[in-house]
Amino acid sequence: AQSVTQLDSQVPVFEEAPVELRCNYSSSVSVYLFWYVQYPNQGLQLLLKYLSGSTLVKGINGFEAEFNKSQTSFHLRKPSVHISDTAEYFCAVLINTNAGKSTFGDGTTLTVKP
Amino acid sequence: GAVVSQHPSWVICKSGTSVKIECRSLDFQATTMFWYRQFPKQSLMLMATSNEGSKATYEQGVEKDKFLINHASLTLSTLTVTSAHPEDSSFYICSAPTSSNEQYFGPGTRLTVT
């Protein structure tokens, strides 16, 4: 079975500072990787995904993530955050044979302070 | 992009009554949909997989007689919380996977049982 660990439950950061949200996974087979953002009382919105190809993927809102197979990591980064980036962020893995059933991390609360 | 809607967005009901939540894929067909439950400050917990034209598959620990799922068409799945109790109060989110291994999430339904 696969699992996802988001290493930081809360990340406070000042506006315009860089941020990294860490995600590690474990799986015995190849996986697809995703980052989602959730604003209060809303569903999840896809930020970016890694399916294959280049290990550096760029997403919406200036976010990017790098897939590191040897370290089984998929950390999310943004060089300069805004107040509006304050939200909950979830890392997820999907096994191709699992009919779309993803496994989610526990989430990281990003709080951007002015 | 693909859109998934949920209705209602929030509902308040009395203990002992039943509540139905709808999940619709608006511009694509979904033979499979997923139902999640999310408690405050926590991750998504998969409750069940809804399969069009067949019985839903429930995750361990989820009462199938309490959380009735019907997937009557390729664009609609419903979750009915029967004989609701205050402990059923939660945020319920549905999602639908696409052929490109992405999941599109509904905006969620906030259920409050009084």
PDB file of N, CA and C in Angstrom, chain B residues 15 37 39-40 63 66-67 81 83-92 111-114:
ATOM      1  N   SER B  15     -31.698  15.870  13.944  1.00  0.00           N
ATOM      2  CA  SER B  15     -31.272  14.518  14.245  1.00  0.00           C
ATOM      3  C   SER B  15     -32.392  13.534  13.927  1.00  0.00           C
ATOM      4  N   ARG B  37     -15.043  12.398   3.314  1.00  0.00           N
ATOM      5  CA  ARG B  37     -15.513  13.138   4.474  1.00  0.00           C
ATOM      6  C   ARG B  37     -14.299  13.855   5.058  1.00  0.00           C
ATOM      7  N   PHE B  39     -13.103  16.211   8.356  1.00  0.00           N
ATOM      8  CA  PHE B  39     -13.332  16.891   9.626  1.00  0.00           C
ATOM      9  C   PHE B  39     -12.453  18.147   9.666  1.00  0.00           C
ATOM     10  N   PRO B  40     -12.828  19.111  10.508  1.00  0.00           N
ATOM     11  CA  PRO B  40     -12.059  20.358  10.577  1.00  0.00           C
ATOM     12  C   PRO B  40     -10.571  20.113  10.807  1.00  0.00           C
ATOM     13  N   GLU B  63     -20.277   2.659   7.373  1.00  0.00           N
ATOM     14  CA  GLU B  63     -21.529   1.904   7.383  1.00  0.00           C
ATOM     15  C   GLU B  63     -22.302   2.126   6.084  1.00  0.00           C
ATOM     16  N   LYS B  66     -25.894   3.321   6.452  1.00  0.00           N
ATOM     17  CA  LYS B  66     -26.077   4.680   6.924  1.00  0.00           C
ATOM     18  C   LYS B  66     -25.767   5.687   5.819  1.00  0.00           C
ATOM     19  N   PHE B  67     -24.781   5.366   5.038  1.00  0.00           N
ATOM     20  CA  PHE B  67     -24.369   6.250   3.941  1.00  0.00           C
ATOM     21  C   PHE B  67     -24.708   5.555   2.622  1.00  0.00           C
ATOM     22  N   VAL B  81     -27.317  10.468   3.700  1.00  0.00           N
ATOM     23  CA  VAL B  81     -26.994  10.195   5.093  1.00  0.00           C
ATOM     24  C   VAL B  81     -28.317   9.891   5.790  1.00  0.00           C
ATOM     25  N   SER B  83     -30.874   8.723   8.857  1.00  0.00           N
ATOM     26  CA  SER B  83     -30.989   8.869  10.312  1.00  0.00           C
ATOM     27  C   SER B  83     -29.770   9.615  10.871  1.00  0.00           C
ATOM     28  N   ALA B  84     -29.627  10.819  10.406  1.00  0.00           N
ATOM     29  CA  ALA B  84     -28.431  11.595  10.743  1.00  0.00           C
ATOM     30  C   ALA B  84     -28.368  11.923  12.233  1.00  0.00           C
ATOM     31  N   HIS B  85     -27.161  11.955  12.747  1.00  0.00           N
ATOM     32  CA  HIS B  85     -26.909  12.315  14.140  1.00  0.00           C
ATOM     33  C   HIS B  85     -25.851  13.416  14.168  1.00  0.00           C
ATOM     34  N   PRO B  86     -25.733  14.133  15.264  1.00  0.00           N
ATOM     35  CA  PRO B  86     -24.753  15.224  15.319  1.00  0.00           C
ATOM     36  C   PRO B  86     -23.336  14.808  14.941  1.00  0.00           C
ATOM     37  N   GLU B  87     -22.955  13.575  15.235  1.00  0.00           N
ATOM     38  CA  GLU B  87     -21.603  13.133  14.891  1.00  0.00           C
ATOM     39  C   GLU B  87     -21.398  12.967  13.392  1.00  0.00           C
ATOM     40  N   ASP B  88     -22.491  13.010  12.631  1.00  0.00           N
ATOM     41  CA  ASP B  88     -22.380  12.951  11.173  1.00  0.00           C
ATOM     42  C   ASP B  88     -22.086  14.329  10.577  1.00  0.00           C
ATOM     43  N   SER B  89     -22.143  15.344  11.402  1.00  0.00           N
ATOM     44  CA  SER B  89     -21.839  16.696  10.925  1.00  0.00           C
ATOM     45  C   SER B  89     -20.408  16.729  10.409  1.00  0.00           C
ATOM     46  N   SER B  90     -20.249  17.198   9.202  1.00  0.00           N
ATOM     47  CA  SER B  90     -18.930  17.177   8.581  1.00  0.00           C
ATOM     48  C   SER B  90     -19.000  17.890   7.240  1.00  0.00           C
ATOM     49  N   PHE B  91     -17.872  17.929   6.564  1.00  0.00           N
ATOM     50  CA  PHE B  91     -17.777  18.461   5.206  1.00  0.00           C
ATOM     51  C   PHE B  91     -17.645  17.263   4.278  1.00  0.00           C
ATOM     52  N   TYR B  92     -18.575  17.119   3.362  1.00  0.00           N
ATOM     53  CA  TYR B  92     -18.569  15.978   2.451  1.00  0.00           C
ATOM     54  C   TYR B  92     -18.174  16.460   1.061  1.00  0.00           C
ATOM     55  N   LEU B 111     -22.524  19.714   6.134  1.00  0.00           N
ATOM     56  CA  LEU B 111     -23.702  19.153   6.799  1.00  0.00           C
ATOM     57  C   LEU B 111     -23.607  19.425   8.295  1.00  0.00           C
ATOM     58  N   THR B 112     -24.657  20.016   8.830  1.00  0.00           N
ATOM     59  CA  THR B 112     -24.759  20.235  10.266  1.00  0.00           C
ATOM     60  C   THR B 112     -26.030  19.560  10.758  1.00  0.00           C
ATOM     61  N   VAL B 113     -25.867  18.655  11.702  1.00  0.00           N
ATOM     62  CA  VAL B 113     -27.011  17.939  12.261  1.00  0.00           C
ATOM     63  C   VAL B 113     -27.261  18.456  13.676  1.00  0.00           C
ATOM     64  N   THR B 114     -28.449  18.942  13.910  1.00  0.00           N
ATOM     65  CA  THR B 114     -28.749  19.545  15.228  1.00  0.00           C
ATOM     66  C   THR B 114     -29.548  18.594  16.123  1.00  0.00           C
TER      67      THR B 114
END
